[in-house]
Tab-separated table of N, CA and C in Angstrom:
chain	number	residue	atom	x	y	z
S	1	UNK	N	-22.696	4.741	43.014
S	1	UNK	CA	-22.216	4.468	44.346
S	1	UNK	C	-21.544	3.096	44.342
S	2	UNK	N	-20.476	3.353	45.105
S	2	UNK	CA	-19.429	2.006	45.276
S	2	UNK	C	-19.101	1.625	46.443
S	3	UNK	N	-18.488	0.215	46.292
S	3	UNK	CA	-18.306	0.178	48.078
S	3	UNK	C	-17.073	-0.740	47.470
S	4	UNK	N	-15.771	0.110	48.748
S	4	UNK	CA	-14.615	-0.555	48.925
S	4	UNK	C	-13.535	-0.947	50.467
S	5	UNK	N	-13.107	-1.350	50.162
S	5	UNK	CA	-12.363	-1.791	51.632
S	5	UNK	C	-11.966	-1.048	51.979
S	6	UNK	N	-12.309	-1.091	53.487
S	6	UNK	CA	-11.703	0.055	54.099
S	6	UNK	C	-10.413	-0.059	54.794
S	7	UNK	N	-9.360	1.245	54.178
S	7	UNK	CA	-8.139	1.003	54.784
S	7	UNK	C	-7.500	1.325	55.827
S	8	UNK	N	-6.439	1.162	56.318
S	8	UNK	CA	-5.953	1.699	58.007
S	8	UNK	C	-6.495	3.491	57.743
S	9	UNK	N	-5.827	4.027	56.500
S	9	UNK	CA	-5.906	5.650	56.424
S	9	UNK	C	-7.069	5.896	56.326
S	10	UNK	N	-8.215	5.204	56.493
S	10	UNK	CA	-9.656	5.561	56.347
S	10	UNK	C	-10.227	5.990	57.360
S	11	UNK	N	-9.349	5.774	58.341
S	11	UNK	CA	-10.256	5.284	59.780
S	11	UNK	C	-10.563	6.770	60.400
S	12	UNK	N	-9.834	8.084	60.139
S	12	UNK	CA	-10.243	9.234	60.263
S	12	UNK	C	-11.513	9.854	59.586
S	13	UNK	N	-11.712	9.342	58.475
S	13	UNK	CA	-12.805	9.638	57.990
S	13	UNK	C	-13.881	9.135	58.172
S	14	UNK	N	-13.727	7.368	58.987
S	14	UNK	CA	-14.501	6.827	59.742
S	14	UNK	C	-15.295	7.282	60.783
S	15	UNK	N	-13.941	7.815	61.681
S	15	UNK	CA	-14.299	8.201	63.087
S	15	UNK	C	-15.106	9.166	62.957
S	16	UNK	N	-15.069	10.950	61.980
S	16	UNK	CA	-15.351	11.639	61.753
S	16	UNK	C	-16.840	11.374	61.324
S	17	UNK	N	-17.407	10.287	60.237
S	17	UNK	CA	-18.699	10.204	60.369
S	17	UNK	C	-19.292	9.359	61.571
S	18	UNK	N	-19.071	8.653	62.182
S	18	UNK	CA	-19.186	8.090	63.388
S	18	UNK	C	-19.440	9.077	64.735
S	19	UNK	N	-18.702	10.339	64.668
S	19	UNK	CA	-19.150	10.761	65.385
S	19	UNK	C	-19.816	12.281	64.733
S	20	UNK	N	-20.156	12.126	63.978
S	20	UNK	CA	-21.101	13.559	63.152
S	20	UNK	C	-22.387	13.484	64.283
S	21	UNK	N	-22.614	14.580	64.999
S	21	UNK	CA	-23.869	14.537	65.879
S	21	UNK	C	-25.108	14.554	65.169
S	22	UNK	N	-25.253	13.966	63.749
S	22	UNK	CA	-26.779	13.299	62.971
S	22	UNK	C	-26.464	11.886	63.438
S	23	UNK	N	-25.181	11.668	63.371
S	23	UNK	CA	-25.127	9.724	63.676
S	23	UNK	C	-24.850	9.391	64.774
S	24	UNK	N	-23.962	10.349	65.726
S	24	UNK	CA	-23.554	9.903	66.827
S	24	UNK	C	-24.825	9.313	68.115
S	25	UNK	N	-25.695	9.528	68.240
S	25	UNK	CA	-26.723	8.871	68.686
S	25	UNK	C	-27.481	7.634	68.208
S	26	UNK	N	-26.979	7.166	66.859
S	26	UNK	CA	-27.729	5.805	66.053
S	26	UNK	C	-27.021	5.037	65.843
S	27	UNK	N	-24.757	5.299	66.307
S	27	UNK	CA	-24.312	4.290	65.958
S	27	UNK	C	-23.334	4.267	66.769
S	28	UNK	N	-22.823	3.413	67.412
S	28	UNK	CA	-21.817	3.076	68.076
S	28	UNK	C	-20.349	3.711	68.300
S	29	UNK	N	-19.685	3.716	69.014
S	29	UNK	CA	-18.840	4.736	68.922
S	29	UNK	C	-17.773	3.804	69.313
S	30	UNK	N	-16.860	3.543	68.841
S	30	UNK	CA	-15.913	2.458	68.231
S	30	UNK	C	-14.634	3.707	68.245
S	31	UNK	N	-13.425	3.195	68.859
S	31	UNK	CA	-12.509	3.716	69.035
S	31	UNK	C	-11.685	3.201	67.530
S	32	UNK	N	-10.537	3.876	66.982
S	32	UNK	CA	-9.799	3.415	65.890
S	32	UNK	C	-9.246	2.380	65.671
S	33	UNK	N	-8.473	1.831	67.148
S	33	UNK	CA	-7.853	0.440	67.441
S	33	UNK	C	-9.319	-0.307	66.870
S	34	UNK	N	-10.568	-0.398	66.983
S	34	UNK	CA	-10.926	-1.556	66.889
S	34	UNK	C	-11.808	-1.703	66.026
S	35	UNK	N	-11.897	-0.035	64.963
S	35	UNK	CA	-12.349	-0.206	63.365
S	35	UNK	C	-11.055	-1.165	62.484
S	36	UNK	N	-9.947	-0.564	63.163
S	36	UNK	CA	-8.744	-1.242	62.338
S	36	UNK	C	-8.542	-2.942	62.776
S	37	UNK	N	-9.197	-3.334	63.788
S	37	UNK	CA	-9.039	-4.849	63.944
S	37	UNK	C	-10.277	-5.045	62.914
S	38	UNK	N	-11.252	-4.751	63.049
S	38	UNK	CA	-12.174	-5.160	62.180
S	38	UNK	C	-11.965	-5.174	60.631
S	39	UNK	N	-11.135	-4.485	60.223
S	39	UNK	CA	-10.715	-4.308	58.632
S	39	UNK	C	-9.613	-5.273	58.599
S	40	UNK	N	-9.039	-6.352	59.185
S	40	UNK	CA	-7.910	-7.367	59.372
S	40	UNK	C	-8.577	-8.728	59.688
S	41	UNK	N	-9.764	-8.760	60.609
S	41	UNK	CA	-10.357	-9.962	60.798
S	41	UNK	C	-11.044	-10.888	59.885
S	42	UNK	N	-11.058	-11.972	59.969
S	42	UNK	CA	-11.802	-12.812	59.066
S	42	UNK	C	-12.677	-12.710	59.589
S	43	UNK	N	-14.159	-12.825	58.995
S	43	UNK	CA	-15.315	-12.948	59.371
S	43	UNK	C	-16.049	-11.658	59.477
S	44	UNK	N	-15.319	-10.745	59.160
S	44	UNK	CA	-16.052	-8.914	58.985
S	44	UNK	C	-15.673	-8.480	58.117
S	45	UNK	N	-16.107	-7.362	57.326
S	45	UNK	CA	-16.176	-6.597	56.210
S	45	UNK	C	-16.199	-5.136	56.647
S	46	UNK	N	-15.440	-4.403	56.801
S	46	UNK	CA	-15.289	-3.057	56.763
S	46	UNK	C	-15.268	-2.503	55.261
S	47	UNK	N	-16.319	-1.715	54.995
S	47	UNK	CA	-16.189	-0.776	53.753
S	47	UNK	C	-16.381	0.445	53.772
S	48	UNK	N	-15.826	1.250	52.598
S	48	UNK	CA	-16.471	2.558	52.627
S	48	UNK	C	-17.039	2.292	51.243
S	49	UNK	N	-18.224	3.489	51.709
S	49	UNK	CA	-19.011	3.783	50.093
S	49	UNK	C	-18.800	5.030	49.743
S	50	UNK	N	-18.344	5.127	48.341
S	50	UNK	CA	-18.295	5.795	47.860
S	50	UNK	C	-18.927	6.557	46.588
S	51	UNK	N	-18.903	7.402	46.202
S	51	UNK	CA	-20.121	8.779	44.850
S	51	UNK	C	-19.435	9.114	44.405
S	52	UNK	N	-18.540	8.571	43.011
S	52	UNK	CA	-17.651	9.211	42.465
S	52	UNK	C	-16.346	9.504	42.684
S	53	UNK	N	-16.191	8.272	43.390
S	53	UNK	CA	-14.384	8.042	43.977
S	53	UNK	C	-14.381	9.068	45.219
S	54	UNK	N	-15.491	9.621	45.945
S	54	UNK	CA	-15.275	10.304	47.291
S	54	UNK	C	-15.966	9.108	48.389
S	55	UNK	N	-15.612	8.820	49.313
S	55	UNK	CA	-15.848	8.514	50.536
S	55	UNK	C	-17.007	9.614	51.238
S	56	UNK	N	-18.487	8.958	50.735
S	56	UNK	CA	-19.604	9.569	51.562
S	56	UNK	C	-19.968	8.123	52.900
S	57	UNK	N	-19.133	7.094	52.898
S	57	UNK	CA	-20.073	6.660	54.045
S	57	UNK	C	-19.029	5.383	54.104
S	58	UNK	N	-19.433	4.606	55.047
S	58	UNK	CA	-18.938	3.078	55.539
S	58	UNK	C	-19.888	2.673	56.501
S	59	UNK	N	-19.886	0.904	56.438
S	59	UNK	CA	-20.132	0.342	56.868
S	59	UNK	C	-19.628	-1.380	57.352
S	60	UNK	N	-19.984	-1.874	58.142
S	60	UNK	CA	-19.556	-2.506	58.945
S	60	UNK	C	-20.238	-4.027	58.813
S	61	UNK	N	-20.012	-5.322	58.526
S	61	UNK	CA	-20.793	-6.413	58.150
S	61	UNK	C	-20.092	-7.590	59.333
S	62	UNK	N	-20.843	-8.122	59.729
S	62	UNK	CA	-20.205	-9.252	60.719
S	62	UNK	C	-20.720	-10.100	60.199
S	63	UNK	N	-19.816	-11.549	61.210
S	63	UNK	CA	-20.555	-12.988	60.898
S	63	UNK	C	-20.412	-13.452	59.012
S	64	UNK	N	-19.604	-12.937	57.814
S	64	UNK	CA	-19.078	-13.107	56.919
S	64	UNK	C	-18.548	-14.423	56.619
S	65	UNK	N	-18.364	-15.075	57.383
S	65	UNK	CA	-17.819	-16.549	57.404
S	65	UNK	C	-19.308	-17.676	57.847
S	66	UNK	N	-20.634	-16.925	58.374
S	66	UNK	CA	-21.020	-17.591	59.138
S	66	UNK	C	-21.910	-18.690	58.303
S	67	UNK	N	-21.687	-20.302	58.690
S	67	UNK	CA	-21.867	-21.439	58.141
S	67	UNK	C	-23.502	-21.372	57.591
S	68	UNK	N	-24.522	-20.894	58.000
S	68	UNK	CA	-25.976	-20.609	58.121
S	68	UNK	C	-26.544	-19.746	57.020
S	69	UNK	N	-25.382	-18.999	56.753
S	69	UNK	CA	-25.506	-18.136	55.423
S	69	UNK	C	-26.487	-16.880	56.145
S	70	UNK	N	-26.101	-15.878	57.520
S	70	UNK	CA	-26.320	-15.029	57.947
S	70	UNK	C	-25.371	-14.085	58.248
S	71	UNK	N	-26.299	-12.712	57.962
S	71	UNK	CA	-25.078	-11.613	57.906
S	71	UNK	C	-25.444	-10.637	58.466
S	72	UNK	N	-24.582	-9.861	59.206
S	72	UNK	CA	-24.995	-9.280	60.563
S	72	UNK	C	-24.919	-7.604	59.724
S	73	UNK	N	-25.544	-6.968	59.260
S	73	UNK	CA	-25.294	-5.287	59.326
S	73	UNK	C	-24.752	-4.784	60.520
S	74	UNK	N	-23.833	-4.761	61.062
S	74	UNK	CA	-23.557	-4.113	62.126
S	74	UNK	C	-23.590	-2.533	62.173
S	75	UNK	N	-23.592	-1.927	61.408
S	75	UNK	CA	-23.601	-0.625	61.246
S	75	UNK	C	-23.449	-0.004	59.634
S	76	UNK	N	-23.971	1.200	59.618
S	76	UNK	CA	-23.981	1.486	58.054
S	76	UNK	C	-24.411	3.274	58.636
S	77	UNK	N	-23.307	4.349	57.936
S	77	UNK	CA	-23.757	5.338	58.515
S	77	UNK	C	-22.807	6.334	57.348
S	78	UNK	N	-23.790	7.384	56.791
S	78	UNK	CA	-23.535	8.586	56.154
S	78	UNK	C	-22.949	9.849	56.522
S	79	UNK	N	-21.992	10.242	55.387
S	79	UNK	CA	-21.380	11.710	56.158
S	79	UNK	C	-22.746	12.784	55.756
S	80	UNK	N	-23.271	12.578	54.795
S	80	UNK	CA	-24.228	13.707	54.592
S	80	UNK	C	-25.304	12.729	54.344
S	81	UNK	N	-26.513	13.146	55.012
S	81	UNK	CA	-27.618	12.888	55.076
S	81	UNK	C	-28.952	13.482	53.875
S	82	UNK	N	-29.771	13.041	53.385
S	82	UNK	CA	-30.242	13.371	52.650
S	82	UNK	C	-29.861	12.573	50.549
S	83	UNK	N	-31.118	13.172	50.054
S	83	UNK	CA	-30.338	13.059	48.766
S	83	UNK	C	-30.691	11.733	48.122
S	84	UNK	N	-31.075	10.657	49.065
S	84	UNK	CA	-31.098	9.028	49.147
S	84	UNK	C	-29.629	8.388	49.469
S	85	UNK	N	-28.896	9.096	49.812
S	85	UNK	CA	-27.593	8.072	49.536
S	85	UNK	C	-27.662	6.967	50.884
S	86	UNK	N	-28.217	7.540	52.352
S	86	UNK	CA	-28.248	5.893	52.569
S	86	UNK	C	-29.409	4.943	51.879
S	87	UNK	N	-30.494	4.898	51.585
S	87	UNK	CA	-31.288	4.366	50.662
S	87	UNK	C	-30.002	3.728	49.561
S	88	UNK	N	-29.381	4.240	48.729
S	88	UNK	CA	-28.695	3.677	47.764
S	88	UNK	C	-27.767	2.984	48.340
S	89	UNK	N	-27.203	3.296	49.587
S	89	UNK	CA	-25.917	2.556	50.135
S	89	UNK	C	-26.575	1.196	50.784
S	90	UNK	N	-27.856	1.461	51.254
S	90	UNK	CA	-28.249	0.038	51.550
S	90	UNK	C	-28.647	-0.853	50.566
S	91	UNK	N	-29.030	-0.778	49.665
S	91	UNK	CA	-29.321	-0.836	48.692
S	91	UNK	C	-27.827	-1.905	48.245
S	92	UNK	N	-27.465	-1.015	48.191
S	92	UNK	CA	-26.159	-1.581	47.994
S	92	UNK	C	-25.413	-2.796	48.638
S	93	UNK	N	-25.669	-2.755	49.747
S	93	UNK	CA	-25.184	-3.726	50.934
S	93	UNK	C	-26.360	-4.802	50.674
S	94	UNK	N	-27.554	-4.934	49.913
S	94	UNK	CA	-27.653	-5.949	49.876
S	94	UNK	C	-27.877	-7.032	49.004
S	95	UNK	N	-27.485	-6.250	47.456
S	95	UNK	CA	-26.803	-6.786	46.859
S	95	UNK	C	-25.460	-6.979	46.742
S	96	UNK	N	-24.991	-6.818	47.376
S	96	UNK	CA	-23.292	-7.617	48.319
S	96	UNK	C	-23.805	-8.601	48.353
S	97	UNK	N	-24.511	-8.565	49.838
S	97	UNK	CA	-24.877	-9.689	50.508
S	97	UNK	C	-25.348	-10.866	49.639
S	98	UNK	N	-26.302	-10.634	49.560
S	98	UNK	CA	-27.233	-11.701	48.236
S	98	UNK	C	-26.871	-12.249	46.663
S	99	UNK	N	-25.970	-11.333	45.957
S	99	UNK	CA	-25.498	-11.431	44.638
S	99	UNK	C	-24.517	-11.702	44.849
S	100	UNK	N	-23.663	-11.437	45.349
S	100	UNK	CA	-22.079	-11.575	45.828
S	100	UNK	C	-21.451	-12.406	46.674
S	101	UNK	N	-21.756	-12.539	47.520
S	101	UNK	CA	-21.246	-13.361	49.117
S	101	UNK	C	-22.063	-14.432	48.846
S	102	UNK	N	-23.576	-14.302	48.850
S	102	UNK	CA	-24.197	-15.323	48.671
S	102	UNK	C	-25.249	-16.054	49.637
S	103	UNK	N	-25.490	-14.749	50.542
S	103	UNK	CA	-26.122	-15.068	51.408
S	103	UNK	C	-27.743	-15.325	51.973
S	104	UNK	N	-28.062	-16.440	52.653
S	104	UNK	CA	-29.354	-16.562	53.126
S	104	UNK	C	-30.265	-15.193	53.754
S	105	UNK	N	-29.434	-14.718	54.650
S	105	UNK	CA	-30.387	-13.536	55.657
S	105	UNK	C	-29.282	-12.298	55.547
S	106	UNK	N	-30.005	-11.164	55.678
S	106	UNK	CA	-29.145	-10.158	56.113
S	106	UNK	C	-29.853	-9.542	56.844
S	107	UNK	N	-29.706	-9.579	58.665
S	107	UNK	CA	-30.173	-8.996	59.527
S	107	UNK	C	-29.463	-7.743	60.246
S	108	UNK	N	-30.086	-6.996	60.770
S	108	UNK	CA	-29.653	-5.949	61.510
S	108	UNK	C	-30.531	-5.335	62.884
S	109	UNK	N	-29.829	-4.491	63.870
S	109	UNK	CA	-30.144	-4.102	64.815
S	109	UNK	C	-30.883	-2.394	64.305
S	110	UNK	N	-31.744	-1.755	65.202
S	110	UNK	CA	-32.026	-0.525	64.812
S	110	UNK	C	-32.295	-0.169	66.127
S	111	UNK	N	-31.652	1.201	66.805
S	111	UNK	CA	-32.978	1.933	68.072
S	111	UNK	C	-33.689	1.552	67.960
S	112	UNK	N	-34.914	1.353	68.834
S	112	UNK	CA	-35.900	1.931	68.735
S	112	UNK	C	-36.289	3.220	68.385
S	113	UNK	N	-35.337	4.337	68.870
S	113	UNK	CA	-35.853	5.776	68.270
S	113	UNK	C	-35.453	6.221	67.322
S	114	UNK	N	-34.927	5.200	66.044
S	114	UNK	CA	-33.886	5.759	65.121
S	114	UNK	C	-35.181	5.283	64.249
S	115	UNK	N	-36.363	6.298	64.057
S	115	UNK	CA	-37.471	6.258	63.097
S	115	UNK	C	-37.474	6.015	61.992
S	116	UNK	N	-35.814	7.401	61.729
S	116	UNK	CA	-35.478	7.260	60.466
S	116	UNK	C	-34.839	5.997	59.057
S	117	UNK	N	-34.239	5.479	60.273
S	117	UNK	CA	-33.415	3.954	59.532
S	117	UNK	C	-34.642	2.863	59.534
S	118	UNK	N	-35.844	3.072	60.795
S	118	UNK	CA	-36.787	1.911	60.868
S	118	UNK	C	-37.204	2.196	59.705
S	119	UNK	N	-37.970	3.412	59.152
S	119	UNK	CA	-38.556	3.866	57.831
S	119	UNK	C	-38.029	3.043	56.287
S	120	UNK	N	-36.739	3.597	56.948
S	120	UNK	CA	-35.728	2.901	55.582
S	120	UNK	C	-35.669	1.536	55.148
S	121	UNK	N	-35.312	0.725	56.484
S	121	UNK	CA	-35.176	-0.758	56.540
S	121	UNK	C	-36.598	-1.195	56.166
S	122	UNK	N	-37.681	-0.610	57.094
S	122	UNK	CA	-39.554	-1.302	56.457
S	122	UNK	C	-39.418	-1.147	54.910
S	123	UNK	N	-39.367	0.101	54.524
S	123	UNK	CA	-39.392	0.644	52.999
S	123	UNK	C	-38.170	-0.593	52.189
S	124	UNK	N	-37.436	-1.039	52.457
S	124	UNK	CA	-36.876	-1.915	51.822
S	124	UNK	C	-37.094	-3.265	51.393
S	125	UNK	N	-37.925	-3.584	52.358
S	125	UNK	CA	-38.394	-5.093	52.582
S	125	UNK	C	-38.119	-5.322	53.885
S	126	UNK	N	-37.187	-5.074	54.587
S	126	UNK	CA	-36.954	-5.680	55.765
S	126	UNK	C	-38.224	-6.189	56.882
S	127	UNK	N	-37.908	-7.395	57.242
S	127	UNK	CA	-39.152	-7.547	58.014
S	127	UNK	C	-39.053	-7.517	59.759
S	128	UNK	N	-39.727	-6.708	60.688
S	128	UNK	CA	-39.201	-7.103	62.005
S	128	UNK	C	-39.336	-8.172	62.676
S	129	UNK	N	-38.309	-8.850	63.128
S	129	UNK	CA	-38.202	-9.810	64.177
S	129	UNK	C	-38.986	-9.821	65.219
S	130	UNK	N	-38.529	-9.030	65.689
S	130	UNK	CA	-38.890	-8.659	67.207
S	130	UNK	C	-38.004	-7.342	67.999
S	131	UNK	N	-37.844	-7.270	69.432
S	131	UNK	CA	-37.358	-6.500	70.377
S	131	UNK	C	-36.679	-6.914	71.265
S	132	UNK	N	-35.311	-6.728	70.988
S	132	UNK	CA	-34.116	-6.898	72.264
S	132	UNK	C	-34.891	-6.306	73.256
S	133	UNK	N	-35.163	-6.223	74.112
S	133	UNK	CA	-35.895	-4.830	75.516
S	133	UNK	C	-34.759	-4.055	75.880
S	134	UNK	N	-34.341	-3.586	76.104
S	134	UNK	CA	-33.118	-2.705	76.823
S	134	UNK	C	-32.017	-2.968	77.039
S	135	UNK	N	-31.403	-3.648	75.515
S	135	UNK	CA	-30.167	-4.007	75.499
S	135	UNK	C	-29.262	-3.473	75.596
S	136	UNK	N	-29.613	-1.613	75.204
S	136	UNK	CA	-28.307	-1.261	74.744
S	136	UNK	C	-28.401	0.122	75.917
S	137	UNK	N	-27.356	0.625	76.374
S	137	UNK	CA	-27.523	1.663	77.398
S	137	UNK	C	-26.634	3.010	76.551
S	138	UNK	N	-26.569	3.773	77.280
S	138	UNK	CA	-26.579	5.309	76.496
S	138	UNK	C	-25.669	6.146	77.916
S	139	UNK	N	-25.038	5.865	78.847
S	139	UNK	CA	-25.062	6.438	79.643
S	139	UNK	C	-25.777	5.473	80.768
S	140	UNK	N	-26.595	6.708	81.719
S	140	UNK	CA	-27.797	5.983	82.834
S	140	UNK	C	-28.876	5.367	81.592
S	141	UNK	N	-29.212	5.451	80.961
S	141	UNK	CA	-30.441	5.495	80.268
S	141	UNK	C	-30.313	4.440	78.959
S	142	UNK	N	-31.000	3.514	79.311
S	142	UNK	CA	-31.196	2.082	78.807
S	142	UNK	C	-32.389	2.132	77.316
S	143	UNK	N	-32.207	1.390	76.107
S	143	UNK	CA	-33.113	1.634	75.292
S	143	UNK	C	-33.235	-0.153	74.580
S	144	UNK	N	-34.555	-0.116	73.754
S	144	UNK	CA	-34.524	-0.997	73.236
S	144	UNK	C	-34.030	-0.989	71.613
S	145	UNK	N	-33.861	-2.274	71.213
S	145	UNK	CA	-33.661	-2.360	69.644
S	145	UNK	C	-34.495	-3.469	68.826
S	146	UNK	N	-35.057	-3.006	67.736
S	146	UNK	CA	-35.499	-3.852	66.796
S	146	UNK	C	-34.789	-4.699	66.190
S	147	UNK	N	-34.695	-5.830	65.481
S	147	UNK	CA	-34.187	-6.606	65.166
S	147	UNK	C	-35.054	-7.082	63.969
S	148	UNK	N	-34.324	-6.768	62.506
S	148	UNK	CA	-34.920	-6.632	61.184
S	148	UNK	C	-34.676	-7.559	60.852
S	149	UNK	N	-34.910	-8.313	59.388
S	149	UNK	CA	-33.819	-9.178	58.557
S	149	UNK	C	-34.886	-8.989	57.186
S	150	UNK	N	-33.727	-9.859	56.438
S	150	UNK	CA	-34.395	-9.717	54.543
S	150	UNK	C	-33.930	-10.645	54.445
S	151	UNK	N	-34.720	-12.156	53.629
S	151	UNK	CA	-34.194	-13.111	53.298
S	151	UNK	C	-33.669	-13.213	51.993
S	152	UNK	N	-33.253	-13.881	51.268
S	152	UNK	CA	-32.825	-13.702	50.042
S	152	UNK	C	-33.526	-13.889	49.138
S	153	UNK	N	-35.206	-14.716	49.282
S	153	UNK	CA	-35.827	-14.856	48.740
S	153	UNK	C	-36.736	-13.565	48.066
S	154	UNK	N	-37.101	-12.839	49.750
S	154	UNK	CA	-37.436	-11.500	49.195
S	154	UNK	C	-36.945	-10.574	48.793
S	155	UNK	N	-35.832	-10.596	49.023
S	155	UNK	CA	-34.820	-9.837	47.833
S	155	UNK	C	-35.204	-9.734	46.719
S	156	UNK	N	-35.256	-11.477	46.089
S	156	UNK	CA	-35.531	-11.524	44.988
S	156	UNK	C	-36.893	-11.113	44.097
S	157	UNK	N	-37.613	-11.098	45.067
S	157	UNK	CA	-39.051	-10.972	44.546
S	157	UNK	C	-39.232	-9.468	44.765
S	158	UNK	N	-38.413	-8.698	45.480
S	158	UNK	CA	-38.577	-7.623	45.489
S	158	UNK	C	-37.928	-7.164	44.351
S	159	UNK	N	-36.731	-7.665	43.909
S	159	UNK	CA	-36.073	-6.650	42.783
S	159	UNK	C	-37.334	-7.569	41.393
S	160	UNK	N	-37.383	-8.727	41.213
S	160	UNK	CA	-38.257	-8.876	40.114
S	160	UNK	C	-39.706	-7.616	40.068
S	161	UNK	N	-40.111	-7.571	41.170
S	161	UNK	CA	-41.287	-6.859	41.599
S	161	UNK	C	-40.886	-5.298	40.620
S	162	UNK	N	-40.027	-4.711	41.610
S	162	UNK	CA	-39.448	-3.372	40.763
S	162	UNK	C	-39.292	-3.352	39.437
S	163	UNK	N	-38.298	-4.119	38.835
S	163	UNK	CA	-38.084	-4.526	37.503
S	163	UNK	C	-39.595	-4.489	36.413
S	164	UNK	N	-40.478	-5.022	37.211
S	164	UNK	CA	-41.633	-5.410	36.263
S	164	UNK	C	-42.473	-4.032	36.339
S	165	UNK	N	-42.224	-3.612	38.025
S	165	UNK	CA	-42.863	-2.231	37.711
S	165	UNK	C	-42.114	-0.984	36.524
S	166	UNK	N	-40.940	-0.838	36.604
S	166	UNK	CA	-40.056	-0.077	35.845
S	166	UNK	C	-40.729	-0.558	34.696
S	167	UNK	N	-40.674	-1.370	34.080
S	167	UNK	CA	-40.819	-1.787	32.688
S	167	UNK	C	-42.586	-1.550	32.287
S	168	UNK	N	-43.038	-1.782	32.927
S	168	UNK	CA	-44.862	-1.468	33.150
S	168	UNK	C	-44.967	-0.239	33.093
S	169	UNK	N	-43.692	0.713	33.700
S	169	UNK	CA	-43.893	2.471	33.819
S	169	UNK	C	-43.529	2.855	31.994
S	170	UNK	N	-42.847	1.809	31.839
S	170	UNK	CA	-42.410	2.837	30.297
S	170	UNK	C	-43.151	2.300	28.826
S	171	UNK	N	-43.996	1.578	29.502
S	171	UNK	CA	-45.282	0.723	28.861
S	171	UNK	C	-44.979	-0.593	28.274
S	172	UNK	N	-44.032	-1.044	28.650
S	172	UNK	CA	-43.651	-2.625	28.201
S	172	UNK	C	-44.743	-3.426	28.425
């Protein structure tokens, strides 16, 4: 799995997982004009990820410039579900973040009812912040969001952690 910039001609395949009714309730619904400002701006990262030179997913990084060495996940969302590929795509995003860019925190927003990504993000390391209360509305109907982050430290101790387990599994 790879992750590359995302281009103006992407943005159909954007929209299309963006609004797949597995994601369309967990992620924002962003018109084309303003995936395509986001792939031009300084200070954001539009990518797609890709399995073999196909486009299974993109995601969205803010705050890229920001002096504090914090980085916003703004969104991260799969055309097909299952398999691990968001597991690997996050995965992915945060060694960007941490190996690459160089960053202190990589935080993100989650539903509250999006069980599935809370699962993912806990299972990663991510640790919760806390609770926006009813930041985000849906229509009439108002919800809250968690507010995760991973520092870079535990990053690190998490991939040493793995590493030592891998190597312990094959009897090192």
């Amino acid at each position: 799995m790879t992750l590359r910039p995302t281009r103006p001609e992407d943005c159909a395949f954007v929209l299309a997982v963006e609004r797949d009714p597995d994601n369309a309730r967990h992620v924002g619904q962003w018109p084309a004009a303003r995936h395509r400002a986001c792939i031009d701006s300084p200070g954001w990262v539009h990518a797609i990820v890709e399995e073999a030179g196909v486009p299974v997913g993109y995601l969205v990084l803010q705050d890229a410039d920001d002096p504090d060495g914090n980085l916003l996940l703004r969104r991260i969302a799969m055309a097909r579900k299952g398999g691990g590929r968001g597991r690997a795509a996050l995965i992915l995003v945060m060694r960007y973040c941490f190996e690459v860019l160089g960053f202190h925190r990589l935080w993100l927003y989650v539903a509250e009812h999006n069980k599935r990504a809370l699962r993912l993000y806990l299972g990663l390391g991510f640790v919760m912040e806390g609770t926006a209360r009813e930041c985000a509305a849906e229509g009439e109907r108002r919800y809250s969001m968690h507010i995760l982050s991973l520092l870079e430290r535990e990053y690190r101790l998490q991939l040493a952690t793995s590493r030592h387990r891998r190597g312990a599994g094959r009897g090192a």
